Amino acid sequence: MEKEDNKNIINSNNKNIDKKNYMSVNEIERNIYHFSERINFKYNFENNLEEVFSKDELLIAKNKNSQYEIVEYESEPLNLYEINENISAYHEIRDDWVSDINLDYLSGKLFSYNSDTDTKNDAPLKIKLSQVAFNENINANSFIGSFSTIDANLKDSHNYKLISGKGDYDNDLFYLSGHNLYINHSPNFEWKSSYSIRLSSVDSEGFIREEVFKLNTNDLQDHGRKFFDGNTSLNANNTWSKLSISNDYLRGLYTGTKWGNVDPDSGGWTDLEFYLPSDETISIQIHGVQPTGYFYPLSDIERSSYLSIFDRYEDVAKVTFREAKTYSLDTRNILFGSVDTLFWAQHASPGLIGMASFPNNDRHAGVTTMVRDHFTPYLGRVDNVYGPGSWGYAVAMHELGHSMGLAHPHDGNVFPGVTWFGDTGDNGLNSGPYSVMTYNFYAAGGYTPPNNPNHPVNCGCATCLGAFDIAYLQYLYGPNPYTGRKNNNYYLNDSMKGYECIWDASGIDEINASTASKNSTIDLRNATLKNEVGGGGFITEINGEYKGFTIAYNSTGDCIIENAVGSNFNDQITGNEYSNKIYGLNGDDEIFARGGSDFVYGGFGNDIIHGSFFGDSNNSIDTLTGGSGSDFFVLGDSSGLFYTNSLLNDFANITDFDFLEDKLRLKGSTSYLTSITSSNNVNGLGIFKDNNSSGNVDSNDDLIAIISNKKDYLSFNSINTDLV
């Protein structure tokens, strides 16, 4: 027989075997398949094979010496055929079952198998999970399934661990207890329909098998009209314990009602249905106004804009929206449509541009309307008046906010300092970048572009919810734990349309202004929700362009933006209390590292780099690199030194100090000493605060900085310093 005949393999009844399946050694009396001599020759393993065993998804081949070969399928071209475990009878393999498949894609592992007491250890062969699908809305910490391992050593034991590597995307959403898998949150199909985890099984002698598992969420038809149990007040048991309604800015958005009765602390989600008029005119009564008004069919522009706005709410809170294809006032939570100006002028309040109802037991609850005639004259403007960053888009987000349970910050419990709707209040916080529920869509603590709908779309209107809105929605419904879970880059560039508030659930994230066309301001601090600058978020923007980012209140402890990249111009960059990586790029930049152990690289230009900050309670070792140019390293000011918390665990590592061009700033009226020192694997010229005025470095002195590019002694007076 010619050599190419070896490129054949057994087939049976044209049934497919998954190339990744395996079958175990035990119960060898079952499902035995005998080879003819012709097949023995074609199935060209190291030893001629007499039998094939199939069990537990592993294919085992037996040779004439009663040894076994584990047959693994390693490539797509295989076309093996299913061996049905329910068949226990003897089957002869006939010539007509053979097809032309290349045996090079098969690998055989030879091992001795004489009994269940076989002493030769082999690595685990396959990991199995008892089930890979589970229902949505199960409680957090619910049992998912049990792992088991197929092993040639039948009596071997195995330990399981979630590990990093390809396919580990959702490992952080699960945990193991022994061989059992649990989910640490309440799954929701509309937000996440599938998961991927990576797992290892380690046997008693340390042999490892790693596999990726795809898990699926079952979609339950759990949508419908649901109201909060009690429409005049929010029960503390039904609100999120991590945010308090005593907060002035949450109280300013308080209405006392929300959709559903899901406790945000339970991990549950609130599912809602909405309807957008498509090809019909709908008669509707709004707030009891007579006669009935009308929702008109939406244009493609309107529809696209409104769908985008629903997404903005889903991004930040545990709510999901499902679009209904038919209109029903009794079963739809939210109706979102457009009416004409004439109706409002005659039957409502002249000058209104939109209206919405809070969630309640009124059959018209959740009705959200936009006055079409007010916006259509401006559709020819940049990107249309309904696009993100436009006035119309902000108004639509505003009205949907009412339908979700948010009030105006100038009605009832007003924001601090607000006396009427046009008042931006204390620190300018009643304004667009901080809340879409304000009437001051443009003003932002001194940022005041023209306040009219004719202004181009990049006028600075919010493109998503503000930090106050996000915090209150999370108070009502809980925070969305999935948005931005992995590493994300947020680009500050000329294509932005307005202000965006970042809600990012986890990962290592970055704001990047490298393509900005002018000086930029980047601030990595979270909104504080306090009556202070930064209460509604610290502004990141292309200077003078009225567009950029704020960062939401860190309600979960995971909403952190760690890194920043500046522009090629003169930037101001501020870090946060966590460990940051900050790159200034070109230009004369001023960088404030603040808390945490930071890495700062000034880049080209004459940069001012502030290390930690006065009053920082955390030990931090900051790595500060000026780059080219004359750089200024600020390690203290008139308030005090930045690094004094610990003798050797709180200091600045300056990596490229140029003794001719660069300068240090320190607090005046303090004595300093220098000495060659080593701390935390940093070596170089140390600068110490002489606490006991001994004139010599001793255990009483605080290490302020190590100039790690200077390895030999230099007196403090020889260093260019600015004492303030």
XYZ file of C-alpha atoms in Angstrom, residues 23-712:
690
model
C -13.033 10.300 26.235
C -11.788 8.547 29.427
C -10.039 5.233 30.030
C -12.281 3.688 32.663
C -15.081 1.252 31.842
C -13.106 -0.109 28.910
C -15.660 -2.798 28.269
C -18.068 -0.230 26.859
C -18.203 1.121 23.324
C -15.378 -0.987 21.849
C -14.534 -0.450 18.197
C -12.273 -3.023 16.501
C -9.884 -2.209 13.657
C -9.490 -4.427 10.628
C -5.925 -5.135 9.394
C -6.422 -2.638 6.592
C -7.366 0.073 9.078
C -4.512 -0.842 11.378
C -2.110 -0.046 8.575
C -3.751 3.264 7.731
C -4.054 4.391 11.368
C -0.313 4.722 11.637
C 0.487 5.266 15.339
C 3.642 4.097 17.081
C 1.972 0.766 17.784
C -0.756 -0.975 15.797
C -4.104 -0.348 17.397
C -6.746 -2.973 18.001
C -9.549 -1.145 19.810
C -10.973 2.323 20.430
C -12.765 3.179 23.669
C -15.124 6.101 24.093
C -16.315 7.627 27.315
C -16.568 11.041 28.935
C -15.578 12.773 25.715
C -12.102 11.225 25.511
C -10.942 8.954 22.683
C -8.667 6.100 23.820
C -6.896 3.663 21.462
C -5.590 0.256 22.607
C -2.623 -1.477 20.966
C -1.677 -5.162 20.745
C 0.374 -4.889 23.944
C -2.677 -3.751 25.926
C -1.302 -0.261 26.158
C -3.430 2.805 25.533
C -2.974 5.914 23.429
C -4.917 9.097 24.243
C -5.962 10.575 20.909
C -6.303 14.367 20.859
C -7.707 16.401 18.009
C -5.476 19.357 17.256
C -6.543 20.976 14.013
C -9.588 22.078 12.048
C -9.127 19.745 9.019
C -10.185 16.731 11.133
C -13.510 15.177 10.211
C -13.942 12.566 12.924
C -17.335 11.023 13.375
C -19.423 10.759 16.474
C -19.113 7.634 18.590
C -22.426 7.294 20.368
C -21.969 6.321 24.017
C -25.387 4.676 23.998
C -24.078 2.014 21.612
C -22.573 -0.772 23.676
C -22.425 -3.453 21.028
C -19.380 -4.577 19.090
C -18.823 -2.754 15.767
C -16.433 -3.801 13.033
C -14.831 -0.902 11.190
C -15.347 -1.474 7.489
C -13.374 -0.100 4.544
C -16.290 2.032 3.350
C -16.107 4.063 6.546
C -12.721 5.479 5.580
C -12.266 9.040 4.240
C -9.217 11.018 3.208
C -8.221 12.943 6.313
C -4.650 13.773 7.186
C -3.473 11.866 10.253
C -0.776 14.463 10.852
C -3.383 16.437 12.768
C -3.679 13.707 15.339
C -1.358 13.254 18.290
C -1.100 10.120 20.358
C 0.207 9.941 23.884
C 1.324 6.423 24.874
C 0.870 5.293 28.470
C 0.638 2.025 30.335
C -2.756 1.029 31.627
C -3.098 -2.327 33.296
C -5.554 -1.531 36.094
C -7.003 1.253 38.218
C -3.789 1.118 40.231
C -1.595 2.345 37.391
C 1.316 4.165 39.098
C 2.460 6.400 36.210
C 1.166 9.950 36.588
C -0.061 11.921 33.604
C -1.261 15.512 33.304
C -5.015 16.139 33.499
C -6.696 15.688 30.113
C -9.801 17.827 30.242
C -11.789 20.011 32.665
C -15.562 19.741 32.649
C -18.221 22.075 34.134
C -21.550 20.585 35.100
C -23.490 23.409 33.438
C -22.537 26.441 31.355
C -25.850 28.350 31.343
C -27.770 30.040 34.129
C -30.811 32.288 34.452
C -30.582 36.037 34.626
C -31.607 37.806 37.851
C -30.328 35.061 40.160
C -28.917 36.456 43.387
C -25.325 37.469 43.789
C -23.180 34.598 45.164
C -25.389 31.991 43.469
C -24.004 28.547 42.636
C -23.282 28.093 38.910
C -21.805 24.595 38.549
C -19.172 22.086 39.626
C -15.857 21.370 37.937
C -14.443 17.899 37.414
C -11.327 16.666 35.668
C -10.835 13.813 33.235
C -7.535 12.183 34.100
C -5.887 8.943 32.983
C -5.027 8.460 36.641
C -8.504 7.685 37.767
C -7.969 8.194 41.482
C -6.005 11.479 41.216
C -7.180 14.595 43.048
C -7.388 18.108 41.554
C -7.363 21.701 42.733
C -9.024 24.469 40.724
C -8.080 28.123 40.301
C -9.247 31.040 38.162
C -6.128 32.221 36.333
C -5.059 35.044 34.052
C -4.423 34.530 30.353
C -6.310 34.406 27.100
C -10.051 34.169 27.735
C -9.931 35.456 31.349
C -12.144 38.447 30.520
C -14.730 37.830 33.236
C -12.735 36.040 35.927
C -13.385 38.883 38.342
C -17.139 38.251 38.177
C -16.861 34.711 39.585
C -15.184 32.905 42.459
C -14.414 29.309 43.445
C -15.081 27.335 46.580
C -13.365 23.997 46.157
C -14.584 22.626 42.826
C -17.743 24.762 42.826
C -18.149 27.958 40.769
C -20.185 30.954 42.049
C -21.147 34.272 40.462
C -20.466 37.365 42.602
C -23.232 39.540 41.150
C -26.786 39.230 39.912
C -26.543 38.594 36.129
C -28.704 40.484 33.679
C -29.116 39.206 30.133
C -29.748 42.634 28.595
C -26.466 43.896 29.880
C -24.312 40.780 29.562
C -25.502 37.649 27.799
C -22.257 35.659 27.931
C -19.076 35.349 29.986
C -15.574 33.998 29.457
C -13.408 32.597 32.265
C -10.058 30.823 32.346
C -9.419 28.020 34.816
C -6.642 25.621 35.778
C -6.847 22.121 37.226
C -3.737 20.981 39.096
C -3.319 17.305 40.023
C -1.616 15.851 43.097
C 1.853 15.997 41.512
C 1.542 19.528 40.134
C 0.597 18.705 36.542
C -1.647 21.425 35.124
C -4.477 21.640 32.608
C -5.784 25.088 31.622
C -9.030 25.721 29.752
C -11.356 28.575 28.798
C -15.082 28.257 29.507
C -17.859 30.176 27.778
C -20.854 30.744 30.054
C -24.266 31.967 28.930
C -27.062 33.898 30.623
C -30.617 32.718 29.958
C -32.963 35.507 28.924
C -36.148 35.610 30.986
C -39.164 37.578 29.832
C -39.151 39.730 32.921
C -40.143 43.087 31.466
C -43.333 44.937 32.123
C -44.827 47.942 33.878
C -43.521 48.084 37.425
C -43.857 50.865 39.966
C -42.152 51.629 43.186
C -44.113 50.510 46.240
C -44.916 53.897 47.645
C -44.788 56.885 45.335
C -44.295 59.697 47.752
C -41.165 58.600 49.540
C -38.208 56.326 49.045
C -37.846 53.638 51.658
C -34.291 53.333 52.940
C -34.516 49.586 52.474
C -35.028 50.135 48.751
C -32.162 52.508 48.143
C -28.482 52.038 47.915
C -26.768 52.183 51.266
C -23.496 53.536 49.839
C -25.030 56.897 49.035
C -27.047 58.920 51.511
C -30.061 61.054 50.619
C -28.797 63.510 53.210
C -26.328 64.682 50.575
C -27.356 68.184 49.454
C -26.988 67.415 45.753
C -28.830 64.096 45.856
C -31.648 65.772 47.782
C -31.697 68.430 45.080
C -32.658 65.746 42.510
C -35.040 63.912 44.852
C -38.614 63.148 43.674
C -39.564 60.313 46.009
C -40.321 57.824 43.274
C -38.632 55.372 40.931
C -39.453 52.397 38.720
C -39.803 48.998 40.367
C -39.013 47.841 43.875
C -35.535 46.389 43.355
C -33.175 46.956 46.264
C -29.914 48.245 44.706
C -27.921 46.539 47.451
C -29.299 43.154 46.379
C -27.573 43.259 43.023
C -30.875 43.180 41.140
C -31.672 45.072 37.944
C -34.716 47.097 36.935
C -36.073 46.212 33.480
C -38.196 48.720 31.578
C -39.985 48.913 28.257
C -40.246 52.005 26.094
C -41.979 52.897 22.865
C -40.866 55.286 20.144
C -43.533 56.269 17.592
C -42.436 54.987 14.204
C -45.077 55.150 11.500
C -48.169 56.248 13.403
C -49.592 59.317 15.114
C -50.546 58.488 18.700
C -53.250 60.283 20.617
C -52.231 60.847 24.205
C -53.397 62.836 27.209
C -50.589 64.467 29.159
C -51.059 65.504 32.798
C -54.805 65.552 32.315
C -54.571 68.353 29.726
C -57.562 68.573 27.383
C -57.915 68.057 24.534
C -55.582 65.156 23.903
C -52.236 65.873 22.290
C -50.393 63.797 19.711
C -47.076 61.986 19.376
C -45.951 62.165 15.755
C -43.833 59.566 13.887
C -40.147 60.194 14.573
C -37.608 61.068 11.930
C -34.518 58.887 11.589
C -32.491 61.657 13.221
C -34.806 61.851 16.215
C -35.020 58.089 16.611
C -31.237 57.619 16.518
C -30.757 60.375 19.060
C -33.346 59.023 21.478
C -32.002 55.473 21.328
C -28.548 56.841 22.111
C -29.961 58.626 25.156
C -31.461 55.421 26.559
C -27.958 53.936 26.254
C -26.516 56.751 28.372
C -28.805 55.783 31.254
C -28.015 52.087 30.919
C -24.298 52.848 30.995
C -24.343 54.122 34.575
C -27.153 52.376 36.456
C -28.644 48.900 36.855
C -31.478 49.569 34.423
C -32.173 47.944 31.077
C -34.490 49.231 28.401
C -36.302 47.078 25.877
C -37.955 48.737 22.924
C -41.554 47.677 22.346
C -42.691 47.373 18.744
C -46.330 48.165 19.467
C -47.933 50.984 21.436
C -49.713 50.237 24.707
C -50.132 52.875 27.380
C -50.949 50.238 29.955
C -47.826 48.087 29.548
C -45.085 50.461 28.418
C -43.061 52.208 31.084
C -41.906 55.138 28.978
C -43.369 56.770 25.868
C -40.845 59.015 24.176
C -42.078 61.196 21.344
C -42.462 64.630 19.768
C -45.437 66.982 19.867
C -46.086 70.268 18.101
C -45.697 73.734 19.554
C -49.322 74.656 18.939
C -50.535 72.045 21.385
C -48.304 73.411 24.127
C -49.227 77.001 23.440
C -52.958 76.280 23.597
C -53.212 73.654 26.258
C -50.104 73.628 28.411
C -47.570 76.355 29.156
C -46.300 78.607 26.373
C -42.545 78.479 26.020
C -42.147 74.878 27.160
C -39.854 72.779 24.987
C -40.453 69.438 26.659
C -42.349 67.695 29.421
C -42.181 64.391 31.254
C -43.899 62.532 34.092
C -42.267 60.932 37.104
C -42.764 57.189 37.664
C -46.045 56.665 39.546
C -49.328 54.797 39.286
C -50.844 57.305 36.872
C -51.514 55.571 33.537
C -49.541 58.352 31.881
C -46.444 57.860 34.018
C -43.205 57.977 32.166
C -44.510 59.984 29.236
C -41.616 62.015 27.825
C -42.142 64.629 25.152
C -40.078 66.967 23.032
C -41.568 69.969 21.242
C -40.530 69.277 17.660
C -41.302 72.710 16.267
C -38.827 74.280 18.647
C -35.899 72.236 17.309
C -36.563 71.524 13.643
C -35.509 75.017 12.423
C -32.004 74.225 13.580
C -31.569 70.828 11.931
C -29.241 72.382 9.383
C -26.717 73.304 12.017
C -23.536 71.298 12.605
C -24.475 67.589 12.991
C -28.147 68.564 13.588
C -29.642 69.859 16.800
C -30.353 66.341 18.060
C -26.718 65.173 17.979
C -24.570 64.666 21.115
C -23.375 68.004 22.444
C -26.357 69.884 21.057
C -29.045 71.665 22.987
C -31.742 69.294 21.755
C -29.774 66.221 22.879
C -29.307 67.723 26.346
C -33.017 68.548 26.588
C -33.965 64.983 25.604
C -31.654 63.543 28.291
C -33.213 66.010 30.730
C -36.779 64.867 30.007
C -35.878 61.182 30.226
C -34.313 61.999 33.590
C -37.730 63.082 34.858
C -39.228 59.824 33.577
C -36.591 57.919 35.573
C -37.324 59.830 38.796
C -35.025 62.900 38.767
C -36.172 66.418 39.689
C -34.906 69.885 38.753
C -32.089 71.128 41.001
C -33.923 74.485 41.274
C -37.276 73.091 42.500
C -38.116 71.840 45.982
C -34.840 70.788 47.613
C -32.586 73.079 45.601
C -28.847 72.787 45.095
C -26.855 74.911 47.580
C -26.930 78.580 46.687
C -29.621 78.267 43.989
C -32.378 80.906 44.202
C -34.003 80.483 40.756
C -33.536 78.320 37.673
C -30.977 80.672 36.111
C -28.773 80.701 39.231
C -25.752 78.376 38.911
C -25.450 78.267 42.718
C -22.413 77.712 44.891
C -19.250 76.951 42.924
C -21.277 77.051 39.679
C -22.492 73.469 40.260
C -26.044 74.011 38.960
C -24.821 73.828 35.364
C -24.498 71.577 32.346
C -21.272 69.618 32.864
C -22.481 68.510 36.296
C -26.169 67.746 35.731
C -28.498 67.473 32.734
C -31.430 68.326 35.039
C -30.334 71.971 35.261
C -31.733 74.729 33.053
C -28.214 76.142 32.707
C -27.121 73.815 29.942
C -23.979 75.746 29.033
C -22.643 77.545 32.085
C -20.099 75.650 34.110
C -18.417 77.519 36.922
C -17.294 80.345 34.713
C -17.420 78.509 31.388
C -20.212 80.326 29.591
C -20.571 79.798 25.816
C -23.470 81.557 24.059
C -26.760 80.371 25.584
C -28.966 79.873 22.546
C -30.003 76.966 20.303
C -28.317 78.510 17.244
C -24.900 77.880 18.687
C -23.000 75.116 16.831
C -23.302 71.595 18.113
C -19.903 71.669 19.810
C -21.103 74.460 22.034
C -20.372 72.575 25.222
C -23.700 71.003 26.058
C -23.485 67.710 27.910
C -23.226 64.582 25.768
C -24.162 62.294 28.653
C -25.354 62.438 32.246
C -23.462 64.539 34.771
C -21.858 63.315 37.997
C -24.839 64.407 40.135
C -27.273 62.623 37.818
C -25.189 59.438 37.834
C -24.944 59.436 41.627
C -28.708 59.863 42.070
C -29.558 57.190 39.476
C -27.198 54.830 41.294
C -28.918 55.778 44.536
C -32.243 54.711 43.003
C -31.174 51.703 40.927
C -27.588 50.800 41.838
C -24.372 51.245 39.782
C -23.777 49.369 36.528
C -20.767 47.107 37.273
C -19.985 46.302 33.626
C -19.412 49.640 31.895
C -15.731 50.194 31.225
C -14.633 47.092 33.156
C -11.504 46.571 31.085
C -8.666 48.957 30.199
C -10.014 52.002 28.370
C -8.587 55.111 26.715
C -10.643 58.314 26.726
C -9.427 60.673 24.029
C -9.577 64.409 24.519
C -9.546 65.747 20.972
C -11.151 68.204 18.598
C -13.863 65.763 17.512
C -15.571 65.866 20.916
C -18.978 67.534 20.985
C -19.304 68.624 24.592
C -18.739 67.450 28.152
C -18.814 63.766 29.094
C -18.851 62.354 32.612
C -16.870 59.114 32.774
C -18.380 56.167 34.654
C -15.767 53.384 34.447
C -16.336 50.287 36.590
C -12.736 48.986 36.701
C -9.573 48.365 34.658
C -6.484 50.510 34.098
C -7.712 53.581 32.233
C -6.283 56.685 30.606
C -7.268 60.147 29.437
C -5.230 60.949 26.344
C -4.902 64.435 24.831
C -2.019 63.656 22.470
C -4.020 64.737 19.382
C -5.541 67.891 20.881
C -4.893 71.019 18.819
C -4.126 73.342 21.744
C -3.323 73.545 25.441
C -5.349 71.160 27.556
C -6.316 70.657 31.173
C -6.520 67.074 32.474
C -7.767 66.251 35.966
C -8.010 62.620 37.129
C -9.924 63.345 40.338
C -13.440 62.008 40.888
C -16.419 64.203 41.609
C -16.784 64.646 45.370
C -20.570 65.414 45.536
C -19.679 68.160 48.020
C -20.272 71.905 47.983
C -16.826 72.705 46.667
C -14.904 73.049 43.427
C -14.983 69.549 41.992
C -18.245 68.647 43.702
C -19.796 67.811 40.336
C -16.487 66.773 38.800
C -13.170 68.379 37.914
C -13.126 69.708 34.361
C -10.837 68.064 31.784
C -10.997 70.035 28.550
C -9.285 71.458 25.511
C -8.851 74.971 26.827
C -11.477 77.370 25.517
C -13.366 74.680 23.566
C -16.075 73.897 26.163
C -15.768 70.172 25.676
C -14.038 67.456 27.620
C -14.542 65.136 30.593
C -15.449 64.946 34.219
C -15.138 61.735 36.252
C -18.078 60.405 38.245
C -18.176 59.982 42.001
C -16.301 56.791 42.909
C -19.292 55.073 44.490
C -17.978 51.516 44.160
C -14.274 52.151 44.784
C -13.505 51.025 41.217
C -14.274 54.136 39.146
C -10.655 55.257 38.832
C -8.828 56.769 35.873
C -5.214 55.942 36.549
C -3.213 57.494 33.726
C -2.969 60.649 31.646
C -1.206 61.725 28.467
C -0.977 65.429 27.699
C -0.912 67.300 24.410
C 2.031 68.728 22.516
C 1.276 72.134 24.028
C 1.440 73.709 27.481
C -0.845 71.563 29.662
C -1.926 71.349 33.269
C -2.336 67.750 34.461
C -3.562 66.704 37.909
C -3.463 63.160 39.273
C -5.582 61.655 42.034
C -5.049 59.775 45.302
C -4.220 56.561 43.458
C -1.027 55.537 41.690
C -0.910 57.334 38.343
C 1.247 57.332 35.231
C 1.378 60.817 33.756
C 3.120 61.838 30.536
C 3.430 65.498 29.653
C 4.712 65.040 26.067
C 5.791 68.351 24.509
C 5.249 71.838 25.834
C 5.897 73.563 29.125
C 3.604 71.496 31.366
C 2.642 71.755 35.006
C 1.934 68.358 36.538
C 0.486 67.618 39.994
C 1.083 63.979 40.924
C -0.850 64.160 44.234
C -1.391 60.963 46.283
C -0.289 57.400 45.578
C 3.014 56.184 44.195
C 3.106 57.936 40.844
C 5.269 57.851 37.732
C 5.610 61.249 36.052
C 7.454 62.009 32.821
C 7.516 65.641 31.796
C 8.805 65.109 28.257
C 10.108 67.918 26.071
C 9.865 71.428 27.437
C 10.400 73.273 30.692
C 8.085 71.434 33.059
C 6.957 72.039 36.630
C 6.409 68.723 38.409
C 4.719 68.626 41.807
C 5.291 65.377 43.677
C 2.880 64.373 46.402
C 0.911 67.090 48.161
C 0.944 68.539 51.625
C -1.193 66.593 54.054
C -1.116 63.364 52.072
C -1.654 60.624 54.664
C -0.400 57.782 52.472
C 3.184 56.746 52.113
C 4.170 57.127 48.498
C 7.302 56.762 46.424
C 6.926 58.960 43.350
C 9.180 58.477 40.316
C 9.690 61.905 38.726
C 11.437 62.368 35.385
C 11.661 65.828 33.899
C 12.824 64.898 30.409
C 14.570 67.502 28.277
C 14.513 71.193 29.192
C 14.868 73.088 32.453
C 12.551 71.363 34.905
C 11.282 72.411 38.313
C 10.598 69.686 40.906
C 8.240 70.850 43.666
C 8.674 68.759 46.832
C 7.190 71.239 49.269
C 5.846 74.755 49.679
C 5.132 77.301 52.383
C 2.604 74.890 53.938
C 5.162 72.173 54.482
C 7.046 69.315 52.900
C 5.232 66.722 50.784
C 7.226 63.695 51.953
C 7.394 63.364 55.748
C 5.253 60.402 56.690
C 7.960 57.783 57.030
C 11.696 57.707 57.226
C 12.388 55.599 54.138
C 9.002 54.819 52.575
C 7.772 58.236 51.518
C 9.986 60.135 49.092
C 10.489 61.328 45.524
C 12.781 59.422 43.173
C 14.104 62.048 40.736
C 15.693 60.136 37.889
C 17.271 62.803 35.667
C 18.088 65.892 37.710
C 20.300 68.252 35.733
C 22.413 70.127 38.268
C 22.978 72.976 35.787
C 19.409 73.500 34.574
C 16.918 71.901 36.971
C 15.696 73.180 40.344
C 14.091 71.816 43.528
C 11.429 73.612 45.571
C 11.296 72.904 49.295
C 9.827 74.546 52.380
C 11.992 77.317 53.751
C 13.120 77.701 57.385
C 14.091 74.036 57.429
C 17.547 72.471 57.522
C 18.398 69.857 54.898
C 21.196 67.324 54.558
C 22.486 65.121 51.752
C 23.947 61.643 51.862
C 24.416 58.720 49.480
C 21.561 56.401 50.416
C 19.481 53.428 49.319
C 15.799 52.784 49.969
C 13.233 50.509 48.326
C 15.719 49.602 45.570
C 16.371 53.275 44.779
C 20.005 54.392 45.083
C 21.550 57.830 44.791
C 21.995 61.175 46.475
C 19.470 61.430 49.298
C 18.003 64.715 50.556
C 16.971 64.603 54.219
C 15.145 66.922 56.572
C 17.414 67.439 59.573
C 14.784 66.956 62.270
C 17.123 67.176 65.273
C 19.438 69.832 63.826
C 22.389 67.510 64.374
C 24.043 68.410 61.093
C 24.423 64.710 60.287
C 22.033 62.236 58.723
C 20.688 59.892 61.392
C 17.610 57.795 62.198
C 15.667 60.863 63.302
C 15.732 62.494 59.866
C 13.114 62.206 57.120
C 14.067 61.205 53.585
C 12.553 63.747 51.168
C 14.028 62.673 47.841
C 16.658 60.542 46.157
C 18.306 61.916 43.043
C 18.954 58.507 41.546
C 21.096 59.728 38.620
C 23.639 61.122 41.131
C 25.692 58.316 42.696
C 28.407 60.341 44.414
